[in-house]
Short mmCIF file of N, CA and C in Angstrom, two decimals:
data_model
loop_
_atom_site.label_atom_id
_atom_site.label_comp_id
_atom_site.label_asym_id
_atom_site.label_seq_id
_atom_site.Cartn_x
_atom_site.Cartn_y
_atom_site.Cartn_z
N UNK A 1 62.97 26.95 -24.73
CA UNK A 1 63.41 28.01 -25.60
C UNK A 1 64.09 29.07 -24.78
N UNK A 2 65.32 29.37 -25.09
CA UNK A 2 65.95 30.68 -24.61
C UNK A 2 65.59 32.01 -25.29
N UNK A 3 65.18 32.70 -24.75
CA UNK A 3 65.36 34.23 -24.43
C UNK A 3 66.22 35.19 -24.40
N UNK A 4 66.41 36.52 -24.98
CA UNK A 4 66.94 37.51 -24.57
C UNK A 4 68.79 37.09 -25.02
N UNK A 5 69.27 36.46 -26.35
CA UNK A 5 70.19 36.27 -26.25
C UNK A 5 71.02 37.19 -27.09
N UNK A 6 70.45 38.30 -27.09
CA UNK A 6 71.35 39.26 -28.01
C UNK A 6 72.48 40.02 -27.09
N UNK A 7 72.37 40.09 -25.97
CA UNK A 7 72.99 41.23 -25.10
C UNK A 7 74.37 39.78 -24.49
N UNK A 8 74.94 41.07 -24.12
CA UNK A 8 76.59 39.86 -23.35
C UNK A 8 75.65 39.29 -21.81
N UNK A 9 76.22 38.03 -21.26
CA UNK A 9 75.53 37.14 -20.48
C UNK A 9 76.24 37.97 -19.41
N UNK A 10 75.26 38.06 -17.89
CA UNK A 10 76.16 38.78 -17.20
C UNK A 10 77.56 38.36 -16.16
N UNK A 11 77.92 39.08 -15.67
CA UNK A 11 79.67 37.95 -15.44
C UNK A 11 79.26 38.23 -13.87
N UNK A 12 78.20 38.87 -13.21
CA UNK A 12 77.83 39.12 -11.77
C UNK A 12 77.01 37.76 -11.29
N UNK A 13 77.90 37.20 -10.16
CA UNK A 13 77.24 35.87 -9.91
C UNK A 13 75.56 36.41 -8.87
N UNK A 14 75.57 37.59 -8.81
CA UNK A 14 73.84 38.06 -7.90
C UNK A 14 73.51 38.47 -8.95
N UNK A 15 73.84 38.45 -10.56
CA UNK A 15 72.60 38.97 -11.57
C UNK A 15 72.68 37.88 -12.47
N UNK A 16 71.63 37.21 -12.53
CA UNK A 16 70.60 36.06 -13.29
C UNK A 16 69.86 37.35 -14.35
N UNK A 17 70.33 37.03 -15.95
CA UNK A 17 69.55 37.58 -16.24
C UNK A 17 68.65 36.57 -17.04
N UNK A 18 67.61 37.18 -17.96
CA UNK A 18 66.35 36.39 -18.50
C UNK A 18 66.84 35.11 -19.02
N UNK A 19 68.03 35.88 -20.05
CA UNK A 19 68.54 34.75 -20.63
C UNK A 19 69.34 33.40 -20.27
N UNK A 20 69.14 33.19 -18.81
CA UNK A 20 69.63 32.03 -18.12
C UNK A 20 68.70 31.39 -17.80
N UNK A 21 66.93 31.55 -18.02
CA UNK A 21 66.12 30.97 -17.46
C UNK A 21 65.85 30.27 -19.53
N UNK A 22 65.54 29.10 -18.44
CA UNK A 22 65.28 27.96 -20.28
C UNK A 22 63.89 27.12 -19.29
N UNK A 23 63.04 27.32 -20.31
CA UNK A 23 61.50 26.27 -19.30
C UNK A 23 62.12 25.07 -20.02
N UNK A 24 62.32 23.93 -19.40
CA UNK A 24 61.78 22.75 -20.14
C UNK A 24 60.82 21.97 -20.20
N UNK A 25 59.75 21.71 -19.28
CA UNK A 25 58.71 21.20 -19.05
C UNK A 25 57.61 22.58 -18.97
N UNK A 26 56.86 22.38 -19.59
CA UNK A 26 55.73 24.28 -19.30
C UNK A 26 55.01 24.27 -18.16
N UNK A 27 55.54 25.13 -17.42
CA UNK A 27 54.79 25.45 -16.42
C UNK A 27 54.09 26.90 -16.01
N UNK A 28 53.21 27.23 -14.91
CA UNK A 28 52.50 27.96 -14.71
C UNK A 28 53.28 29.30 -14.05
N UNK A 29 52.54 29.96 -13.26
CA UNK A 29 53.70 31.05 -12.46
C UNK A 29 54.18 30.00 -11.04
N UNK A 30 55.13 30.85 -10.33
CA UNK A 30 55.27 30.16 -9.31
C UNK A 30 54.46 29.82 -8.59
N UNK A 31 53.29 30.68 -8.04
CA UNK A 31 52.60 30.74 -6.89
C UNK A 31 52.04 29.61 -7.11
N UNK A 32 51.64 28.69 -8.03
CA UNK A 32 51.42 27.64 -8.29
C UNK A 32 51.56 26.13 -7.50
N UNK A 33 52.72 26.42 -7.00
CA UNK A 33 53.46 25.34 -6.79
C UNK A 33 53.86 24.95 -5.30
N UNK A 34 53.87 23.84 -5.02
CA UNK A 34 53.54 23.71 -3.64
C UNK A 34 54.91 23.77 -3.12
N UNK A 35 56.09 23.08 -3.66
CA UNK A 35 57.53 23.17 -2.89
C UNK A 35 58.30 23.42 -4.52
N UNK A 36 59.54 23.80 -4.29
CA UNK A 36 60.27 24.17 -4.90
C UNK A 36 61.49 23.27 -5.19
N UNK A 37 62.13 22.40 -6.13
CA UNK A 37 63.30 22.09 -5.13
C UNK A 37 64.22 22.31 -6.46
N UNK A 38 65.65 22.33 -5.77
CA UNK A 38 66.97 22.78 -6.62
C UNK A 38 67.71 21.26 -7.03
N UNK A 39 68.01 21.51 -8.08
CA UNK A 39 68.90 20.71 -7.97
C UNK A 39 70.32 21.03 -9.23
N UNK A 40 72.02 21.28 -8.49
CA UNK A 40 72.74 21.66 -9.03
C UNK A 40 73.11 20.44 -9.98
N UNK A 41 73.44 21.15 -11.17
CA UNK A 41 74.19 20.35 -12.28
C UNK A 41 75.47 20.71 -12.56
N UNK A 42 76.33 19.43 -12.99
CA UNK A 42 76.94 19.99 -14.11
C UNK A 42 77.41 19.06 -15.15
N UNK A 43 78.16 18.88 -15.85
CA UNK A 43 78.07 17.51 -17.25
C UNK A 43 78.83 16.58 -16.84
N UNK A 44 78.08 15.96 -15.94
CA UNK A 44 78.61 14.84 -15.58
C UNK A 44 77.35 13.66 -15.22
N UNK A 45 77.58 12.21 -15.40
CA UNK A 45 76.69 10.94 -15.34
C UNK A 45 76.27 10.83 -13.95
N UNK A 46 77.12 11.69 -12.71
CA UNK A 46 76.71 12.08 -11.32
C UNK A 46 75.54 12.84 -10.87
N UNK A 47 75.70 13.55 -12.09
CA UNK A 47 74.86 14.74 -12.09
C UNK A 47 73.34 14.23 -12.59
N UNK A 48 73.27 13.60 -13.23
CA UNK A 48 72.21 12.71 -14.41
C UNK A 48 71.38 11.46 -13.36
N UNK A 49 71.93 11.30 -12.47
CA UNK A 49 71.94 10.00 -11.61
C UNK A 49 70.90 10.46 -10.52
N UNK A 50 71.77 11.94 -9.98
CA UNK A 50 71.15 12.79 -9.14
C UNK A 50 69.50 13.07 -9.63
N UNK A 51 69.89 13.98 -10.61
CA UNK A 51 68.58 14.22 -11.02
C UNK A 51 67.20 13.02 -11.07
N UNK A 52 67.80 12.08 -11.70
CA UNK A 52 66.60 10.83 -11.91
C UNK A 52 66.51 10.63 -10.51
N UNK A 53 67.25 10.54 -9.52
CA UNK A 53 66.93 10.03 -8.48
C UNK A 53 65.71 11.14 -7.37
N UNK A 54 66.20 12.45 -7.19
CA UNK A 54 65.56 13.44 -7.24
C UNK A 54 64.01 13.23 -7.63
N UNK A 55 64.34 12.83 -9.31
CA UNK A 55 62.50 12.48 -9.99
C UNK A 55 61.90 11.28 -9.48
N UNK A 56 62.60 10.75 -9.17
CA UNK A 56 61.58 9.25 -8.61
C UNK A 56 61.82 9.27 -7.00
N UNK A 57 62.38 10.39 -6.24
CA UNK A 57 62.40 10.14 -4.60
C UNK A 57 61.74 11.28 -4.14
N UNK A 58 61.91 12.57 -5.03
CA UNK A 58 61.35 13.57 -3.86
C UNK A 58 60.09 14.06 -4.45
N UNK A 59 60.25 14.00 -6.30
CA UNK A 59 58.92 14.53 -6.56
C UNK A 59 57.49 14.40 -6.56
N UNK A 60 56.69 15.25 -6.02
CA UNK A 60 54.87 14.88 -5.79
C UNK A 60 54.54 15.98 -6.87
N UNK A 61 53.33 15.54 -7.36
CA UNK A 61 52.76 16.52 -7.84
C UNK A 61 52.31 18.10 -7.30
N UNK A 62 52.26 18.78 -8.30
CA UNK A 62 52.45 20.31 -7.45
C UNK A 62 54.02 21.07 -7.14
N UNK A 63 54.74 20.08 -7.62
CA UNK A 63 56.09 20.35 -7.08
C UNK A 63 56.68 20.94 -8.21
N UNK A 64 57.56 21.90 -8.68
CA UNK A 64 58.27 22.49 -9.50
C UNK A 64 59.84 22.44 -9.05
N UNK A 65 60.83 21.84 -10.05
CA UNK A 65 62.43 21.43 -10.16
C UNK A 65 62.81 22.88 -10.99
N UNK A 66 64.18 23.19 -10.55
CA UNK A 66 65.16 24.06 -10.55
C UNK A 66 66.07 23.51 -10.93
N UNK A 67 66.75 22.93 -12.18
CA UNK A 67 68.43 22.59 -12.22
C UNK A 67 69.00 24.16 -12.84
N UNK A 68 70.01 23.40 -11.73
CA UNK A 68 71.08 25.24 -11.73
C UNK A 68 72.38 24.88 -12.21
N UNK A 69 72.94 25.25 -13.17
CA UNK A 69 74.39 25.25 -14.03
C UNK A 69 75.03 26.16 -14.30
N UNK A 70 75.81 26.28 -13.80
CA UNK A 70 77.44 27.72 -13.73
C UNK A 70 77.90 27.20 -15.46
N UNK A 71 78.08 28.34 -15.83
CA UNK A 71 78.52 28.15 -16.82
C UNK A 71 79.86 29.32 -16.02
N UNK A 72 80.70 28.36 -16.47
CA UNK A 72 82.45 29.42 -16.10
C UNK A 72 82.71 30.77 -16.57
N UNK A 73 83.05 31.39 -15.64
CA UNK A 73 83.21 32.63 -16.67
C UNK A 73 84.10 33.12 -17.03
N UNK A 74 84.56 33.57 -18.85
CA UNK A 74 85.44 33.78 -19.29
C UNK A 74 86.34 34.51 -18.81
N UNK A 75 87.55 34.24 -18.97
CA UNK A 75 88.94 34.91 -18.44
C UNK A 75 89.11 36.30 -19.51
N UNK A 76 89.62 37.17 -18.49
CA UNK A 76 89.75 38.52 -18.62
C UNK A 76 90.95 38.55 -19.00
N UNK A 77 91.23 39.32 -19.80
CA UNK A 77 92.70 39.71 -20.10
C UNK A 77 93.26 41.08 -19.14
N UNK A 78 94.30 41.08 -18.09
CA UNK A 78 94.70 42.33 -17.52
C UNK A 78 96.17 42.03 -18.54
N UNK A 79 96.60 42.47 -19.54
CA UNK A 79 97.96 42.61 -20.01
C UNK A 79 99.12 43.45 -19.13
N UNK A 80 98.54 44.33 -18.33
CA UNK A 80 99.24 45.27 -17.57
C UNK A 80 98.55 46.54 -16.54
N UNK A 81 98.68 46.46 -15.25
CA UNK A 81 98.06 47.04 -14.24
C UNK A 81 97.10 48.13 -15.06
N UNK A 82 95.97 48.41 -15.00
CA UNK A 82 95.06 49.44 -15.12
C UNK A 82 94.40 49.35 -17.05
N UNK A 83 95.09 48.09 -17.26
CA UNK A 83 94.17 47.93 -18.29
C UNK A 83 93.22 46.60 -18.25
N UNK A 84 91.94 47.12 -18.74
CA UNK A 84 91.01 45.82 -18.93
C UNK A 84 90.86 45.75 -20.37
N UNK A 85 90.44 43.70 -20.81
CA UNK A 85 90.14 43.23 -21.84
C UNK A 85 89.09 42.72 -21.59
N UNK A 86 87.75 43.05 -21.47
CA UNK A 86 86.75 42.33 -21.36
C UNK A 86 86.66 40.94 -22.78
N UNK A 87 86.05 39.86 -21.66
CA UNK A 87 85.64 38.72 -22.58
C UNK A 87 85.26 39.00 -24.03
N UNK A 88 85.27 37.78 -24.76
CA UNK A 88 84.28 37.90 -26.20
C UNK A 88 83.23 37.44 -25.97
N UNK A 89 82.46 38.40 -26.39
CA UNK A 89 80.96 38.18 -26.15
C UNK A 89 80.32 36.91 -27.24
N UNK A 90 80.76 36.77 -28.53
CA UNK A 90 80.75 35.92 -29.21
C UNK A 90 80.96 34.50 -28.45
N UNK A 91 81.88 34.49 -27.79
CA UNK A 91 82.54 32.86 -27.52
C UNK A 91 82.06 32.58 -26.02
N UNK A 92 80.94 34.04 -25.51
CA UNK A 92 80.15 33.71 -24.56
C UNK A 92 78.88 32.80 -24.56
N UNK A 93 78.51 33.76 -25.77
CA UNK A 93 77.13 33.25 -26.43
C UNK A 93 77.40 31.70 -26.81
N UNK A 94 78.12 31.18 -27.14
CA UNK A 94 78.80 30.35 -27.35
C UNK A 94 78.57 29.01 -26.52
N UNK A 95 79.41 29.46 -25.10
CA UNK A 95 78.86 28.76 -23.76
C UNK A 95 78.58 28.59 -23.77
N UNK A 96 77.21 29.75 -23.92
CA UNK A 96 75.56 29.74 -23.07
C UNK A 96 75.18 28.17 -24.07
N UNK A 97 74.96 28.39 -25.37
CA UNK A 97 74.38 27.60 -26.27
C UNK A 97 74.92 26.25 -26.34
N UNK A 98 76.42 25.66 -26.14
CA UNK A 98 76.44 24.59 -25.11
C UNK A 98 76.08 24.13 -24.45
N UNK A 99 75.96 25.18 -23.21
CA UNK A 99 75.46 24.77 -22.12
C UNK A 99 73.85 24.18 -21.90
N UNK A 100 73.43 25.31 -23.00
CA UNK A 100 72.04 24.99 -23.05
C UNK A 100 71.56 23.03 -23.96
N UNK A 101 72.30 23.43 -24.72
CA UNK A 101 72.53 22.12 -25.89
C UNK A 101 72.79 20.76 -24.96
N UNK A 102 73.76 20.82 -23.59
CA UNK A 102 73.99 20.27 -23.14
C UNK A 102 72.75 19.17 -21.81
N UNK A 103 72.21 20.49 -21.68
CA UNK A 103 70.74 20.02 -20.52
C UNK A 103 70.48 19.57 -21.19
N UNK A 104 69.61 19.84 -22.08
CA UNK A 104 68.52 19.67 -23.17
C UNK A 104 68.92 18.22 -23.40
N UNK A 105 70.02 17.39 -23.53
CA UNK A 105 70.62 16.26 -24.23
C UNK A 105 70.59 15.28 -23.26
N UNK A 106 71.03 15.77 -22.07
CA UNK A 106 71.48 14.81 -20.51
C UNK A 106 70.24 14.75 -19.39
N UNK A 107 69.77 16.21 -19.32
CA UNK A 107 68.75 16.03 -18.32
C UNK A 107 67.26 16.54 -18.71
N UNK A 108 66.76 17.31 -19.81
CA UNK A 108 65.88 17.42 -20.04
C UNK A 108 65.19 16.07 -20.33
N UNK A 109 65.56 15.01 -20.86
CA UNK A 109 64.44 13.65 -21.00
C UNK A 109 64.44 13.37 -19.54
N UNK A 110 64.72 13.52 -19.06
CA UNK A 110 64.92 13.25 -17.49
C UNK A 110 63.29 13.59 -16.75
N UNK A 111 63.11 14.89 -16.79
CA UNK A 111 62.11 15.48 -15.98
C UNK A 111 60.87 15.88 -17.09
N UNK A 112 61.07 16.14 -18.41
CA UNK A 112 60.52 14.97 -19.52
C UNK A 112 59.70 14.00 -19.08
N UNK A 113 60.35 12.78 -18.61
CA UNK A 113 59.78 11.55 -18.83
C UNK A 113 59.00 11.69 -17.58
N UNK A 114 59.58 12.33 -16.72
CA UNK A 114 58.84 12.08 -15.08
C UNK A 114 57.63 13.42 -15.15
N UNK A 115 57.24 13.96 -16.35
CA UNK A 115 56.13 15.35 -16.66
C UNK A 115 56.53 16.53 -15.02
N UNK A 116 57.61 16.69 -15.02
CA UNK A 116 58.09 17.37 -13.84
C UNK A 116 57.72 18.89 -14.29
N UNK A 117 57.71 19.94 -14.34
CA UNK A 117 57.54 21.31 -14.34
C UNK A 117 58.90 21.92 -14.13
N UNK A 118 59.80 21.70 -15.00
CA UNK A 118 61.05 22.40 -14.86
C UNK A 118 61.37 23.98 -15.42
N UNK A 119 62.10 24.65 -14.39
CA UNK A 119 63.03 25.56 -15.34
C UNK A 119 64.63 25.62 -14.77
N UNK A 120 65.70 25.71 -15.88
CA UNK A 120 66.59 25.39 -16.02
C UNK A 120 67.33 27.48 -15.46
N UNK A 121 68.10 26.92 -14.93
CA UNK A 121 68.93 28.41 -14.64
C UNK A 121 70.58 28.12 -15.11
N UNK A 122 70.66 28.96 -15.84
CA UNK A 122 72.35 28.88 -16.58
C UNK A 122 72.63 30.25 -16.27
N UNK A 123 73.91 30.50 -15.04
CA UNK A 123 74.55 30.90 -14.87
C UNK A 123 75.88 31.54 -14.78
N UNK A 124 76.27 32.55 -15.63
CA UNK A 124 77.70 32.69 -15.76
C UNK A 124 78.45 33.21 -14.21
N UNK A 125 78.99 32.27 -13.82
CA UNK A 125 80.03 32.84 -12.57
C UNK A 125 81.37 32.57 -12.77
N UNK A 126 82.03 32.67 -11.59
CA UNK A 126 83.33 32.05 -11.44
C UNK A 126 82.49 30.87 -10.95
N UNK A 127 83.94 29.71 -10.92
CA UNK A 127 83.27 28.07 -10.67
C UNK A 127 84.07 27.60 -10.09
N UNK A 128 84.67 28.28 -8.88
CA UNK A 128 85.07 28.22 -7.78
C UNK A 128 84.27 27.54 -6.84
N UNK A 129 84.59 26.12 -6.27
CA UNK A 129 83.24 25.64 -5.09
C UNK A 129 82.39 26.90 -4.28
N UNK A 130 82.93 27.63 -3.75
CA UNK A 130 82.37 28.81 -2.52
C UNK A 130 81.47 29.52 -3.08
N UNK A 131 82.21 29.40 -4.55
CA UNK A 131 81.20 30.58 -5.59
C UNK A 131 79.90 29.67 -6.28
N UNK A 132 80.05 28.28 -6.34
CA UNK A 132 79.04 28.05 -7.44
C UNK A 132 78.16 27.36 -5.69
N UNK A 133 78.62 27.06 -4.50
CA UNK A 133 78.01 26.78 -3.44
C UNK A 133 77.10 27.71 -2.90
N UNK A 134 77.72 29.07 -2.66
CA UNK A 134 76.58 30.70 -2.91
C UNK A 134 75.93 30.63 -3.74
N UNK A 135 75.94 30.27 -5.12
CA UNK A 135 75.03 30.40 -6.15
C UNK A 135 73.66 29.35 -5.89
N UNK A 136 73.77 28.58 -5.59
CA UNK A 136 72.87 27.50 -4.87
C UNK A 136 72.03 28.01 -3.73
N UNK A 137 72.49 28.44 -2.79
CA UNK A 137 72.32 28.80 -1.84
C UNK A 137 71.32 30.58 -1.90
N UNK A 138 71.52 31.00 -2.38
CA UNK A 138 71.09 32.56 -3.16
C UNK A 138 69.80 31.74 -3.84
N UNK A 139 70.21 31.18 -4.76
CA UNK A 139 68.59 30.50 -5.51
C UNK A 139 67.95 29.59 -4.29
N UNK A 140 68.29 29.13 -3.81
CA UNK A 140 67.55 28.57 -2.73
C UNK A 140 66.97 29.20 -1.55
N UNK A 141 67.39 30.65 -1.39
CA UNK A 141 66.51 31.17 -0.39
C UNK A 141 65.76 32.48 -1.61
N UNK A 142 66.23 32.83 -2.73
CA UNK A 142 65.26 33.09 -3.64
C UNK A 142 63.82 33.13 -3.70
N UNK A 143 63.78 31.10 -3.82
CA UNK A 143 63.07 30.42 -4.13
C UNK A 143 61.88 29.99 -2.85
N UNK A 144 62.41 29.99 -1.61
CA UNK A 144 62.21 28.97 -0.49
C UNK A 144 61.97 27.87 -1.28
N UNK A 145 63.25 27.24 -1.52
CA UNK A 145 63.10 26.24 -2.57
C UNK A 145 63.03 24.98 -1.04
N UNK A 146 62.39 24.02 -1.02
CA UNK A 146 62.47 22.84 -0.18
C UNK A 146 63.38 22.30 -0.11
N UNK A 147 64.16 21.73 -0.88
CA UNK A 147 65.12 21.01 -0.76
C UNK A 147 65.72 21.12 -2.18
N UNK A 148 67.97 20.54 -1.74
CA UNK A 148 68.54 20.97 -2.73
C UNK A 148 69.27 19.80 -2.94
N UNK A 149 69.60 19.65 -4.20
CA UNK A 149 69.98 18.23 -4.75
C UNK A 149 71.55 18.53 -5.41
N UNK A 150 72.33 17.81 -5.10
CA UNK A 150 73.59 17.93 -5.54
C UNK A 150 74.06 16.60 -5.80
N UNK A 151 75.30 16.40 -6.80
CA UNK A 151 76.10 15.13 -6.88
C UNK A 151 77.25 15.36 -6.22
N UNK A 152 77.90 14.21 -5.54
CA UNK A 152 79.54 14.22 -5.23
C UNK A 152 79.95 13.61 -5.94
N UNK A 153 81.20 13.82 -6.76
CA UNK A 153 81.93 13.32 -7.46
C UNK A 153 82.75 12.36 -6.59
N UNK A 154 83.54 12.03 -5.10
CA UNK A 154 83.74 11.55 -4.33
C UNK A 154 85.36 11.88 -4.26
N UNK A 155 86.18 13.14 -4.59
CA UNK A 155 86.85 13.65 -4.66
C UNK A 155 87.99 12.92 -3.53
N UNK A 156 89.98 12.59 -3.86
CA UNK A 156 89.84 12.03 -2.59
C UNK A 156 90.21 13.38 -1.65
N UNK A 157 90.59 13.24 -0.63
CA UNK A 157 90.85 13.96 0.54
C UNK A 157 91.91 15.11 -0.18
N UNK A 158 93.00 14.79 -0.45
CA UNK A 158 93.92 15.76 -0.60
C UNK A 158 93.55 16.53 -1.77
N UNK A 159 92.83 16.09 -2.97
CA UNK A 159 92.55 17.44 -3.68
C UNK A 159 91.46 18.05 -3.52
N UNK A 160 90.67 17.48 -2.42
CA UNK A 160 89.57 18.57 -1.87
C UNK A 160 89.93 19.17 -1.36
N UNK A 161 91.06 18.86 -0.50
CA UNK A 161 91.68 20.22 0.31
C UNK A 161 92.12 21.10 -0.67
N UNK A 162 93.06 21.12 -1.54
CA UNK A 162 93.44 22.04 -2.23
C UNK A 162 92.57 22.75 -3.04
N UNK A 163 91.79 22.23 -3.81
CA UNK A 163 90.77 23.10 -4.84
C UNK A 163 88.86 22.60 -3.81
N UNK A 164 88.68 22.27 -2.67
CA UNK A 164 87.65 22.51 -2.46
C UNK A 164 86.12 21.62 -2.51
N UNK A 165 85.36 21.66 -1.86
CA UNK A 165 84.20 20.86 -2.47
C UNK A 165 82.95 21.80 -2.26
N UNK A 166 82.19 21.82 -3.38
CA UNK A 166 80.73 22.35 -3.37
C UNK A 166 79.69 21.96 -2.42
N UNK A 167 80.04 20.33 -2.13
CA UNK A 167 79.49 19.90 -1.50
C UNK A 167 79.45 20.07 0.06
N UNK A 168 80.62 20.18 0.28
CA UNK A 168 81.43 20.73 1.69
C UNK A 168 80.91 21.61 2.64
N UNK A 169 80.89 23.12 0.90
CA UNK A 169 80.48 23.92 1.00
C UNK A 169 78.56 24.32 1.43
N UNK A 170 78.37 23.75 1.03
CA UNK A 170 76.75 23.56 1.16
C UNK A 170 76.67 22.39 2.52
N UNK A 171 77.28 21.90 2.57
CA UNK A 171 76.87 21.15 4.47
C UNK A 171 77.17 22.04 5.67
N UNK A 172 78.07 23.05 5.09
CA UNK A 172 78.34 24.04 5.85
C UNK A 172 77.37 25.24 6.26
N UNK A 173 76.87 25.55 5.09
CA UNK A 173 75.98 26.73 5.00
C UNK A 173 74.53 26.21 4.61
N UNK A 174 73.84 25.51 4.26
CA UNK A 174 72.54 25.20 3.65
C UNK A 174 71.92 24.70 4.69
N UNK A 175 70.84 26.07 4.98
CA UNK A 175 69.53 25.35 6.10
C UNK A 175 68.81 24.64 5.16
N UNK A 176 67.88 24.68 4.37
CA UNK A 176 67.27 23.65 3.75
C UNK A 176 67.75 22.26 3.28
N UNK A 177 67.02 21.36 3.75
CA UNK A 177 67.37 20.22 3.29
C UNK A 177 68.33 19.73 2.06
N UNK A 178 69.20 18.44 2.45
CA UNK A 178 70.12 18.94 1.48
C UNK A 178 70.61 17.39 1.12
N UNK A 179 70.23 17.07 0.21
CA UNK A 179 70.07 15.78 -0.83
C UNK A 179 71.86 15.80 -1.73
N UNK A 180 72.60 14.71 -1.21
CA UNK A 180 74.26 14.55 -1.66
C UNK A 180 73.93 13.02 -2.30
N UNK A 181 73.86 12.96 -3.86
CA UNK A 181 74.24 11.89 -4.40
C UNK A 181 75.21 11.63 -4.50
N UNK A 182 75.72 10.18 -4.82
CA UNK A 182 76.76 9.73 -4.98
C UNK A 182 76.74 8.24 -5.29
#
């Protein structure tokens, strides 16, 4: 169940507010829990693959899962130097409830079936690799999350160069262990 969805979602990739946290499996407080681990999503069968694999390789009991999902964030209107159009908050809410609609459909039977202790983090950022790779990385020292789970899409060479890899990004920067499906 989501929370707190009356107010606009925030567009600051360091403010997580309530309404990005969704429990899917019920769990206790943190202190609970013996390791932490992340694992980034996004709507893709890579992503779905990851996760199950995640549930049947890393999880022990005591352990509490993190899937983390950028939801994009809406484009601003500048029509002309020194004016702003902030987003519609309507067609934010919007997102969010996609987005949410979307776990719930792909990966919630997932950690579901494996009685995992999940909570889900939906994030509005930019979804820029560097940006949604910080966002990972920020929840992961958050958290002292153990280890972080990602998919590669297997992108080839030349348009990773141009637009980037998350994954890249996180072999670069991520001390904690760091789990690349594919």
């Amino acid at each position: 169940m989501a929370s707190g969805m009356t107010g606009a979602l925030p567009h600051s990739r360091s403010t997580i507010s309530i309404a990005s946290t969704i429990s899917v499996v019920a769990s206790e407080f943190d202190e609970d829990y013996v390791r932490h681990i992340i694992v980034g999503l996004d709507n893709s069968t890579t992503s779905q693959a990851a996760l199950a694999w995640a549930a049947k390789e890393l999880y022990r009991p005591g352990d509490k899962f993190h899937l983390v999902h950028v939801i994009p964030e809406p484009p601003t209107l500048h029509p002309w130097p020194g004016v702003y159009v902030p987003p519609d908050d309507a067609m934010e809410r919007q997102e969010f409830r996609e987005a949410t609609a979307m776990v719930r459909a792909a990966f919630a039977p997932i950690v579901s079936r494996h009685k995992i202790p999940t909570d889900v983090h939906l994030i509005v950022a930019a979804d820029s690799p560097d940006s949604i790779a910080g966002l990972l990385l920020e929840k992961q020292q958050e958290l002292g999350a153990a280890a972080l789970v990602v998919a590669s899409h297997g992108r080839q060479a030349l348009q990773e160069f141009w637009t980037g890899s998350v994954t890249r990004s996180l072999l670069k920067r991520c001390a904690a262990p760091l789990a690349v499906y594919r």
